[in-house]
Coordinates of C-alpha atoms and ligand atoms in Angstrom, one line a residue:
M9 CA -6.0 11.5 -28.4
T10 CA -4.3 13.6 -25.8
H11 CA -7.5 14.4 -23.9
D12 CA -8.1 10.8 -22.8
L13 CA -4.5 9.9 -22.3
H14 CA -5.3 9.3 -18.6
T15 CA -7.4 6.2 -19.4
L16 CA -4.3 4.3 -20.7
S17 CA -2.2 1.9 -18.6
L18 CA 1.3 2.9 -17.5
T19 CA 2.9 0.5 -20.0
A20 CA 0.7 1.8 -22.8
V21 CA 1.5 5.4 -22.2
R22 CA 5.2 4.5 -21.8
D23 CA 5.1 3.0 -25.3
L24 CA 3.7 6.2 -26.7
L25 CA 6.4 8.2 -24.8
R26 CA 9.1 6.0 -26.2
T27 CA 8.1 6.5 -29.8
G28 CA 7.8 10.2 -29.3
E29 CA 4.0 10.1 -30.1
V30 CA 3.4 11.7 -26.7
T31 CA 5.8 14.1 -25.0
A32 CA 6.7 13.9 -21.3
V33 CA 5.2 17.3 -20.9
A34 CA 1.9 16.2 -22.6
A35 CA 1.7 13.2 -20.4
A36 CA 2.3 15.2 -17.2
Q37 CA -0.2 17.9 -18.4
A38 CA -2.9 15.2 -19.1
C39 CA -2.6 14.0 -15.5
L40 CA -2.6 17.5 -14.1
D41 CA -5.7 18.3 -16.1
R42 CA -7.4 15.1 -14.8
M43 CA -6.4 16.1 -11.3
A44 CA -7.9 19.6 -11.8
A45 CA -11.1 18.0 -13.0
T46 CA -11.5 15.4 -10.3
E47 CA -9.8 16.7 -7.2
P48 CA -12.7 18.9 -6.1
K49 CA -14.7 15.7 -5.5
L50 CA -11.9 13.2 -4.8
H51 CA -9.5 14.9 -2.4
A52 CA -6.8 12.3 -3.1
V53 CA -3.8 14.6 -3.4
L54 CA -2.3 16.6 -0.5
H55 CA 0.3 18.4 -2.6
T56 CA 0.4 18.9 -6.4
A57 CA 3.9 19.6 -7.7
A58 CA 2.7 21.0 -11.0
A59 CA 5.7 23.3 -11.6
S60 CA 8.5 20.8 -10.7
A61 CA 6.7 18.0 -12.6
L62 CA 6.4 20.1 -15.8
D63 CA 10.1 21.2 -15.4
A64 CA 11.2 17.6 -15.0
A65 CA 9.1 16.6 -18.0
A66 CA 10.5 19.4 -20.1
S67 CA 14.1 18.3 -19.3
L68 CA 13.3 14.8 -20.3
D69 CA 11.8 16.0 -23.6
A70 CA 14.8 18.2 -24.3
A71 CA 17.1 15.1 -23.9
G72 CA 14.7 12.9 -25.9
P73 CA 13.2 9.4 -25.1
D74 CA 15.6 7.0 -23.5
P75 CA 14.7 3.3 -23.8
K76 CA 17.1 2.4 -21.0
K77 CA 14.9 4.4 -18.6
R78 CA 12.0 2.0 -17.8
L79 CA 9.6 4.7 -16.8
W80 CA 10.7 7.5 -19.2
G81 CA 8.2 10.4 -18.9
V82 CA 5.7 8.4 -16.9
P83 CA 3.8 10.6 -14.4
V84 CA 3.4 9.1 -10.9
L85 CA 2.2 10.1 -7.5
V86 CA 3.8 9.2 -4.1
K87 CA 2.2 8.6 -0.8
D88 CA 2.9 11.4 1.6
A89 CA 4.7 9.1 4.0
I90 CA 7.6 8.8 1.6
C91 CA 10.2 11.6 1.2
A92 CA 10.6 13.4 -2.1
K93 CA 13.2 16.2 -2.1
G94 CA 11.7 19.7 -2.0
L95 CA 8.1 18.5 -1.7
P96 CA 6.2 18.7 1.6
T97 CA 6.1 15.3 3.4
T98 CA 3.4 15.6 6.1
C99 CA 2.5 11.9 6.6
G100 CA -1.1 13.1 6.9
S101 CA -0.2 14.8 10.2
K102 CA -0.2 18.3 11.5
I103 CA 3.0 17.6 13.4
L104 CA 4.8 17.4 10.0
E105 CA 2.8 20.2 8.3
H106 CA 5.8 22.3 7.4
F107 CA 8.4 19.5 6.9
V108 CA 10.1 19.6 3.5
P109 CA 12.8 16.9 3.2
F110 CA 16.0 17.8 1.5
Y111 CA 16.5 14.2 0.1
D112 CA 14.7 11.6 -1.8
A113 CA 13.6 8.2 -0.4
T114 CA 15.5 5.5 -2.2
A115 CA 12.2 4.4 -3.9
V116 CA 11.6 7.9 -5.1
A117 CA 15.2 8.3 -6.3
E118 CA 14.9 5.0 -8.2
L119 CA 11.7 6.3 -9.9
K120 CA 13.3 9.5 -10.9
A121 CA 16.4 7.7 -12.2
A122 CA 14.1 5.5 -14.3
G123 CA 12.7 8.7 -15.9
A124 CA 9.4 8.9 -13.9
V125 CA 7.9 12.3 -13.3
I126 CA 6.7 13.0 -9.7
L127 CA 3.3 14.8 -9.8
G128 CA 2.8 15.2 -6.1
K129 CA 2.0 13.6 -2.8
T130 CA -1.2 11.6 -1.9
N131 CA -3.5 11.7 1.1
M132 CA -3.2 9.0 3.8
D133 CA -4.3 8.2 7.3
E134 CA -2.1 10.0 9.7
F135 CA 1.2 8.1 10.1
A136 CA -0.4 5.3 8.0
M137 CA -2.7 4.4 10.9
G138 CA -6.1 3.5 9.6
S139 CA -8.1 1.6 7.1
S140 CA -10.1 4.4 5.4
T141 CA -7.9 7.5 5.0
E142 CA -10.4 9.3 7.4
N143 CA -7.6 9.7 9.9
S144 CA -5.8 12.2 7.7
A145 CA -5.4 15.5 9.5
Y146 CA -6.1 17.3 6.2
Q147 CA -9.0 15.9 4.2
T148 CA -11.2 12.9 3.6
T149 CA -10.6 11.1 0.3
A150 CA -13.6 9.8 -1.6
N151 CA -13.8 6.5 -3.5
P152 CA -14.0 7.1 -7.3
W153 CA -16.6 4.3 -7.7
N154 CA -19.0 6.0 -5.2
L155 CA -18.1 9.3 -3.7
A156 CA -20.0 8.5 -0.5
K157 CA -17.7 5.6 0.3
V158 CA -14.1 5.5 1.7
P159 CA -11.2 4.5 -0.7
G160 CA -9.7 2.3 2.0
G161 CA -6.5 3.1 3.8
S162 CA -4.0 4.0 4.7
S163 CA -2.8 4.5 1.1
G164 CA -6.3 5.7 0.1
G165 CA -5.1 8.8 -1.7
S166 CA -2.8 6.7 -3.9
A167 CA -5.5 4.2 -4.7
A168 CA -8.2 6.8 -5.5
A169 CA -5.8 8.7 -7.7
V170 CA -4.7 5.7 -9.7
S171 CA -8.3 4.5 -10.1
A172 CA -9.5 7.9 -11.2
G173 CA -6.6 8.3 -13.8
Q174 CA -4.8 11.1 -12.0
C175 CA -1.5 9.3 -12.6
F176 CA -0.4 6.0 -14.2
G177 CA 0.9 4.5 -11.0
A178 CA 1.6 5.5 -7.4
L179 CA 3.7 4.4 -4.5
G180 CA 1.9 3.2 -1.4
T181 CA 3.1 1.7 1.9
D182 CA 1.8 -1.4 3.6
T183 CA 2.2 -2.2 7.3
G184 CA -0.9 -4.2 7.8
G185 CA -2.7 -4.0 4.4
S186 CA -2.5 -0.4 3.5
I187 CA -1.6 -1.1 -0.2
R188 CA -3.8 -4.2 -0.7
Q189 CA -7.0 -3.0 1.1
P190 CA -7.3 0.4 -0.7
A191 CA -6.4 -1.3 -4.0
S192 CA -9.2 -3.7 -3.4
F193 CA -11.7 -0.9 -2.4
C194 CA -10.8 1.1 -5.5
G195 CA -10.6 -1.7 -8.0
I196 CA -6.9 -1.5 -8.8
V197 CA -3.7 -3.7 -8.4
G198 CA -1.4 -3.3 -5.4
I199 CA 1.7 -5.2 -4.3
K200 CA 3.1 -5.5 -0.8
P201 CA 6.6 -6.9 -1.5
T202 CA 8.6 -9.3 0.7
Y203 CA 9.9 -7.5 3.8
G204 CA 13.3 -6.1 2.7
R205 CA 12.7 -6.3 -1.0
V206 CA 12.1 -2.5 -1.4
S207 CA 14.2 0.0 0.6
R208 CA 12.5 1.8 3.5
Y209 CA 15.1 4.6 3.4
G210 CA 13.2 7.8 3.4
L211 CA 9.9 6.3 4.5
V212 CA 8.5 7.8 7.7
A213 CA 8.5 4.8 10.0
Y214 CA 5.3 3.4 11.5
G215 CA 6.0 -0.3 12.4
S216 CA 9.5 -0.8 11.2
S217 CA 9.4 -4.6 11.2
L218 CA 6.2 -4.6 9.1
D219 CA 6.5 -1.6 6.7
Q220 CA 7.0 -2.0 3.0
I221 CA 6.7 0.4 0.1
G222 CA 5.0 -1.0 -3.0
P223 CA 3.4 -0.1 -6.4
M224 CA -0.3 0.7 -7.0
T225 CA -1.4 0.6 -10.6
R226 CA -4.3 -0.4 -12.9
T227 CA -2.7 -3.5 -14.5
V228 CA -0.4 -6.3 -13.3
E229 CA 2.1 -5.4 -16.0
D230 CA 2.3 -1.8 -14.7
A231 CA 2.9 -3.1 -11.2
A232 CA 5.7 -5.4 -12.5
A233 CA 7.3 -2.4 -14.3
M234 CA 7.2 -0.2 -11.2
L235 CA 8.4 -3.0 -8.9
T236 CA 11.4 -3.7 -11.1
V237 CA 12.4 -0.1 -10.7
I238 CA 12.0 0.2 -6.9
A239 CA 13.1 -3.3 -5.8
G240 CA 16.7 -4.2 -4.9
H241 CA 19.3 -4.0 -2.2
D242 CA 20.0 -0.6 -0.6
P243 CA 23.0 -0.1 1.7
K244 CA 21.1 2.8 3.3
D245 CA 18.5 0.4 4.8
S246 CA 20.0 -2.2 7.1
T247 CA 16.9 -4.4 6.7
S248 CA 17.1 -4.3 2.9
A249 CA 17.6 -7.8 1.5
P250 CA 21.2 -8.2 0.2
Q251 CA 20.2 -9.8 -3.1
D252 CA 19.5 -8.5 -6.5
A253 CA 16.0 -8.1 -7.7
P254 CA 15.0 -9.8 -10.9
D255 CA 13.5 -8.0 -13.9
Y256 CA 9.9 -8.7 -12.9
E257 CA 8.5 -7.1 -16.0
A258 CA 10.6 -9.2 -18.4
A259 CA 9.8 -12.4 -16.5
L260 CA 6.1 -11.6 -16.7
A261 CA 6.3 -10.9 -20.4
A262 CA 8.3 -14.1 -21.1
W263 CA 5.7 -16.1 -19.2
A264 CA 2.7 -14.4 -20.8
K265 CA 3.6 -16.1 -24.1
A266 CA 2.4 -19.4 -22.5
G267 CA -0.2 -17.7 -20.3
D268 CA -1.7 -20.8 -18.5
L269 CA -1.5 -21.9 -14.9
K270 CA -0.7 -25.6 -15.5
G271 CA 1.0 -27.2 -12.6
L272 CA 0.2 -24.3 -10.2
R273 CA -1.3 -25.3 -6.9
L274 CA -3.6 -22.6 -5.5
G275 CA -4.1 -22.9 -1.7
L276 CA -7.5 -21.8 -0.3
P277 CA -7.2 -21.3 3.5
D278 CA -10.4 -22.4 5.3
E279 CA -10.1 -19.4 7.6
Y280 CA -10.5 -16.9 4.6
W281 CA -13.4 -18.5 2.7
G282 CA -16.2 -18.8 5.2
E283 CA -18.0 -17.0 8.0
G284 CA -17.8 -13.3 8.2
V285 CA -17.2 -12.7 4.5
D286 CA -19.9 -11.0 2.5
A287 CA -21.6 -13.2 0.0
E288 CA -20.9 -10.8 -2.9
V289 CA -17.2 -10.8 -2.0
L290 CA -17.1 -14.6 -1.9
A291 CA -18.9 -14.9 -5.2
C292 CA -16.4 -12.7 -7.1
C293 CA -13.4 -14.4 -5.5
R294 CA -14.8 -17.8 -6.3
G295 CA -15.3 -16.7 -9.9
A296 CA -11.6 -15.8 -10.1
V297 CA -10.6 -19.2 -8.6
D298 CA -12.8 -21.0 -11.1
A299 CA -11.1 -19.0 -13.9
A300 CA -7.7 -20.1 -12.6
K301 CA -8.9 -23.7 -12.6
G302 CA -9.9 -23.2 -16.3
L303 CA -6.3 -22.2 -17.0
G304 CA -5.0 -25.4 -15.5
A305 CA -4.4 -24.5 -11.8
E306 CA -5.1 -27.1 -9.2
V307 CA -7.0 -26.0 -6.1
V308 CA -6.0 -27.3 -2.7
R309 CA -7.5 -26.6 0.8
V310 CA -5.0 -25.3 3.3
S311 CA -5.2 -23.9 6.8
L312 CA -3.7 -20.9 8.6
P313 CA -4.9 -21.9 12.1
H314 CA -3.6 -18.9 13.9
T315 CA -5.6 -16.4 11.9
P316 CA -8.0 -15.6 14.8
Y317 CA -5.0 -14.2 16.8
A318 CA -3.7 -12.0 13.9
V319 CA -5.6 -8.8 14.7
A320 CA -4.6 -8.8 18.4
T321 CA -1.0 -9.7 17.6
Y322 CA -0.6 -7.1 14.9
Y323 CA -2.1 -4.3 16.9
I324 CA 0.3 -5.0 19.8
V325 CA 3.4 -5.2 17.6
A326 CA 2.5 -2.3 15.4
M327 CA 1.5 0.0 18.3
A328 CA 4.6 -0.9 20.2
E329 CA 6.8 0.0 17.3
A330 CA 4.8 3.1 16.5
S331 CA 5.1 4.4 20.1
S332 CA 8.9 4.1 19.8
N333 CA 9.2 5.4 16.3
L334 CA 7.0 8.5 17.0
A335 CA 9.0 9.5 20.1
R336 CA 11.2 11.5 17.7
F337 CA 8.4 14.0 17.1
D338 CA 9.0 16.0 20.2
G339 CA 8.9 19.6 19.1
V340 CA 12.6 19.9 19.3
R341 CA 14.0 18.2 16.2
Y342 CA 11.2 17.9 13.7
G343 CA 7.9 19.5 12.8
L344 CA 5.4 21.4 15.0
R345 CA 6.8 23.2 18.0
D346 CA 4.3 24.7 20.5
A347 CA 5.1 28.4 21.1
T348 CA 3.4 28.7 24.4
A349 CA 5.4 26.1 26.5
T350 CA 7.4 27.5 29.3
D351 CA 9.5 24.4 30.1
L352 CA 10.9 21.3 28.4
P353 CA 8.2 18.8 29.6
G354 CA 5.6 21.3 28.6
L355 CA 7.1 21.7 25.1
Y356 CA 7.0 17.9 24.6
E357 CA 3.4 17.7 25.9
L358 CA 1.9 20.6 24.1
S359 CA 3.7 19.9 20.8
R360 CA 2.6 16.3 20.7
A361 CA -0.9 17.0 21.9
K362 CA -1.4 19.6 19.2
G363 CA 0.5 17.8 16.5
F364 CA -0.9 14.3 16.7
G365 CA -4.6 13.4 16.0
P366 CA -6.7 11.1 18.2
E367 CA -5.9 7.8 16.6
V368 CA -2.2 8.4 16.7
Q369 CA -2.4 9.4 20.4
R370 CA -4.4 6.3 21.1
R371 CA -1.8 4.1 19.5
I372 CA 1.1 5.8 21.3
V373 CA -0.6 5.3 24.6
I374 CA -1.4 1.6 24.0
G375 CA 2.1 1.0 22.4
T376 CA 3.8 2.5 25.4
Y377 CA 1.6 0.4 27.8
V378 CA 2.4 -2.9 26.1
L379 CA 6.1 -2.2 26.3
S380 CA 6.1 -1.0 29.9
A381 CA 8.0 -3.0 32.5
G382 CA 5.0 -4.7 34.1
Y383 CA 3.2 -5.6 30.9
Y384 CA 6.0 -6.4 28.4
D385 CA 5.9 -10.1 29.0
A386 CA 2.1 -10.4 29.0
Y387 CA 1.6 -8.4 25.8
Y388 CA 4.7 -7.6 23.7
R389 CA 6.7 -10.8 24.3
K390 CA 3.5 -12.9 23.8
A391 CA 2.7 -11.1 20.6
A392 CA 6.2 -11.7 19.3
Q393 CA 5.8 -15.4 20.0
V394 CA 2.4 -15.6 18.3
R395 CA 3.8 -13.7 15.4
R396 CA 6.3 -16.6 14.9
L397 CA 3.4 -19.1 14.9
I398 CA 1.5 -17.0 12.3
R399 CA 4.6 -17.1 10.0
Q400 CA 4.9 -20.8 10.6
D401 CA 1.3 -21.3 9.4
F402 CA 2.3 -19.8 6.0
L403 CA 5.5 -21.9 5.8
D404 CA 3.4 -25.0 6.5
A405 CA 0.8 -24.1 3.9
F406 CA 3.4 -23.4 1.2
A407 CA 4.5 -27.1 1.6
S408 CA 1.3 -28.1 -0.2
C409 CA 0.6 -25.1 -2.5
D410 CA 2.4 -22.4 -4.6
V411 CA 0.2 -19.4 -4.1
I412 CA -2.4 -18.8 -1.4
V413 CA -5.6 -16.9 -2.4
G414 CA -8.5 -15.4 -0.5
P415 CA -10.5 -12.2 -0.3
T416 CA -8.5 -9.0 0.5
S417 CA -11.3 -7.7 2.7
P418 CA -14.4 -9.3 4.1
F419 CA -16.5 -6.6 2.5
T420 CA -16.4 -3.9 -0.2
A421 CA -15.8 -0.2 0.6
F422 CA -17.9 1.1 3.5
G423 CA -19.5 4.5 3.8
I424 CA -17.6 7.6 4.9
A425 CA -18.1 8.1 8.7
E426 CA -19.6 4.6 9.0
M427 CA -16.8 3.2 11.2
T428 CA -15.1 6.2 12.7
E429 CA -16.9 6.0 16.0
D430 CA -15.7 2.4 16.6
P431 CA -11.9 2.0 16.2
L432 CA -12.1 -1.7 17.2
Q433 CA -14.5 -2.5 14.4
M434 CA -12.0 -0.7 12.0
Y435 CA -9.1 -2.8 13.4
L436 CA -11.1 -6.0 12.9
S437 CA -11.7 -5.2 9.2
D438 CA -8.0 -5.8 8.6
I439 CA -8.3 -9.5 9.5
F440 CA -7.2 -10.8 6.0
T441 CA -4.3 -8.5 5.3
I442 CA -2.3 -8.2 8.5
S443 CA -0.9 -11.8 8.9
L444 CA 1.2 -11.3 5.8
N445 CA 3.1 -8.4 7.3
L446 CA 3.6 -10.3 10.5
A447 CA 5.1 -13.1 8.4
G448 CA 7.2 -10.8 6.2
L449 CA 5.9 -12.4 3.0
P450 CA 4.8 -10.8 -0.3
G451 CA 1.2 -10.4 -1.3
M452 CA -1.0 -8.5 -3.7
S453 CA -4.6 -7.5 -4.4
I454 CA -6.2 -7.6 -7.8
P455 CA -9.7 -6.5 -8.9
V456 CA -12.0 -9.4 -9.7
G457 CA -15.3 -7.8 -10.4
L458 CA -18.0 -5.7 -8.8
G459 CA -20.1 -6.9 -5.8
A460 CA -23.6 -7.9 -7.0
K461 CA -25.2 -6.0 -4.1
S462 CA -23.0 -3.0 -3.6
G463 CA -21.7 -2.5 -7.1
M464 CA -18.3 -1.8 -5.6
P465 CA -15.0 -3.4 -6.6
V466 CA -14.0 -6.7 -5.0
G467 CA -10.3 -7.5 -4.5
L468 CA -8.7 -11.0 -4.5
Q469 CA -5.6 -11.4 -2.4
L470 CA -2.6 -13.5 -3.4
F471 CA 0.1 -14.5 -1.0
G472 CA 3.5 -15.9 -2.0
P473 CA 6.5 -17.4 -0.3
A474 CA 9.4 -15.1 0.5
F475 CA 10.7 -13.4 -2.7
G476 CA 8.0 -15.1 -4.7
E477 CA 6.9 -11.9 -6.4
E478 CA 7.4 -13.3 -9.9
R479 CA 5.1 -16.2 -9.2
L480 CA 2.5 -13.8 -7.7
L481 CA 2.6 -11.5 -10.7
R482 CA 2.1 -14.4 -13.2
T483 CA -0.8 -15.8 -11.3
A484 CA -2.4 -12.4 -10.8
K485 CA -2.1 -11.6 -14.5
A486 CA -3.6 -14.9 -15.6
M487 CA -6.5 -14.5 -13.2
M488 CA -7.2 -10.8 -13.9
D489 CA -7.0 -11.4 -17.7
A490 CA -9.5 -14.3 -17.3
V491 CA -11.9 -12.3 -15.2
A492 CA -11.5 -9.0 -17.0
P493 CA -13.0 -6.8 -14.2
P494 CA -14.5 -3.4 -15.0
M495 CA -11.8 -0.8 -14.4
T496 CA -13.6 2.6 -15.1
P497 CA -14.9 4.1 -11.9
R498 CA -18.4 5.3 -12.2
G499 CA -18.4 7.9 -9.4
I500 CA -16.1 10.5 -11.0
Ligands
LIG616 N1 -5.1 -0.7 9.0 C1 -3.9 -1.0 9.6 C2 -3.6 -0.1 10.7 O1 -4.3 0.8 10.9 C3 -2.8 -1.1 8.5 C4 -2.3 0.2 8.2 C5 -1.1 0.1 7.3 O2 -0.8 -0.9 6.6 N2 -0.3 1.2 7.3 O3 -2.5 -0.1 11.3

């Protein structure tokens, strides 16, 4: 049994751990073995913490299973933008190549307190800037369904690792879709919680008003279990929501006894279901909506009229915040310091030129420009105003529906190197995910089948009102159970 442990869901392996049928060390070893077998082709992990993971697992085993710890003995991976004490945290960048934090991010501390075992850190686009994980300064991650395709990004390492069974769940971060889009490309479940629901303490900042940490797993129940552990108020993060998080897992289990969607109004925005979306994506997403109708959901048309402005608005706001957040990497306080500089301006220039890759440099330049005295009103202020309109679109739509659904991405995973020459094309591919971050609302992506033409996973996206995660989880579980998408990647 132990040799195919990695194919089980997080909650299934947790049950075996709780009864003592599987030890924490055996679970960690099964994942490490799976990593050893798949990493030469996948390149999903930047740092494997085999020794500390096995040590942590051995201490858990010595103390014995603890049912009060929700993730007792469960091996997980963490995106390399999130600090884990004693493990390198590079954020996919050369500028942080030798950075080893001496503290845990709150989300990581919560995972450890719940008994989870941290297996290592996953690959990502440098500073979470990208949609394919190709902007990592270290390696290109492959998609487990087809090794010639990207896993999506920026949390592509986490998505590929979860899909390939290297771990039972992983943390990702989502500033403009970086949990949902790779989840969709790799055929797994990913949640971007409401802004403020999960602490950002210990997360390397990209766009601070947009960033959220969230779970990436193979089932909706698994995502609910992880979210319950990491959600909640954190005094260390001043933007953390000052309200207790519910037990999402218990709420989902209680609802699952009924299991239908009677009374639920599913909103389909006109802007997400038409032009520009591949036919195979629309077909799979429509299939999931039909399944929801079969379970009693009512379908209503809604509109998010400011969608055409979302990409421009997002890239102004995100780059402005990034240019400010990344100013701290100056060769003095953190990370890479150029040894050849002869004066202070030279130290800044050379350290940053050598430490940051081309996409990060591009964004710092554009972000600085849109915040500069002569252009602030034309760009940043305007973007902040449009952002408010985009949020209002959602609030208006939620007056006539409970959950909004649409494709996560207009297409399935694209080929490695297919879009790297054209950053604008890459930005445009985020069209369906970025509005949600601008609005601060929760969303998730679930797999709903394989594209008829590409054979690659298709993701359906669900949007909820603020703090509507429970509703999202219920709807997602019902739809995913009804569709029963294939979950075993064929490429690895
Ligand atoms: N693809 C978007 C970007 O490049 C979103 C990234 C993210 O969510 N971190 O900014």
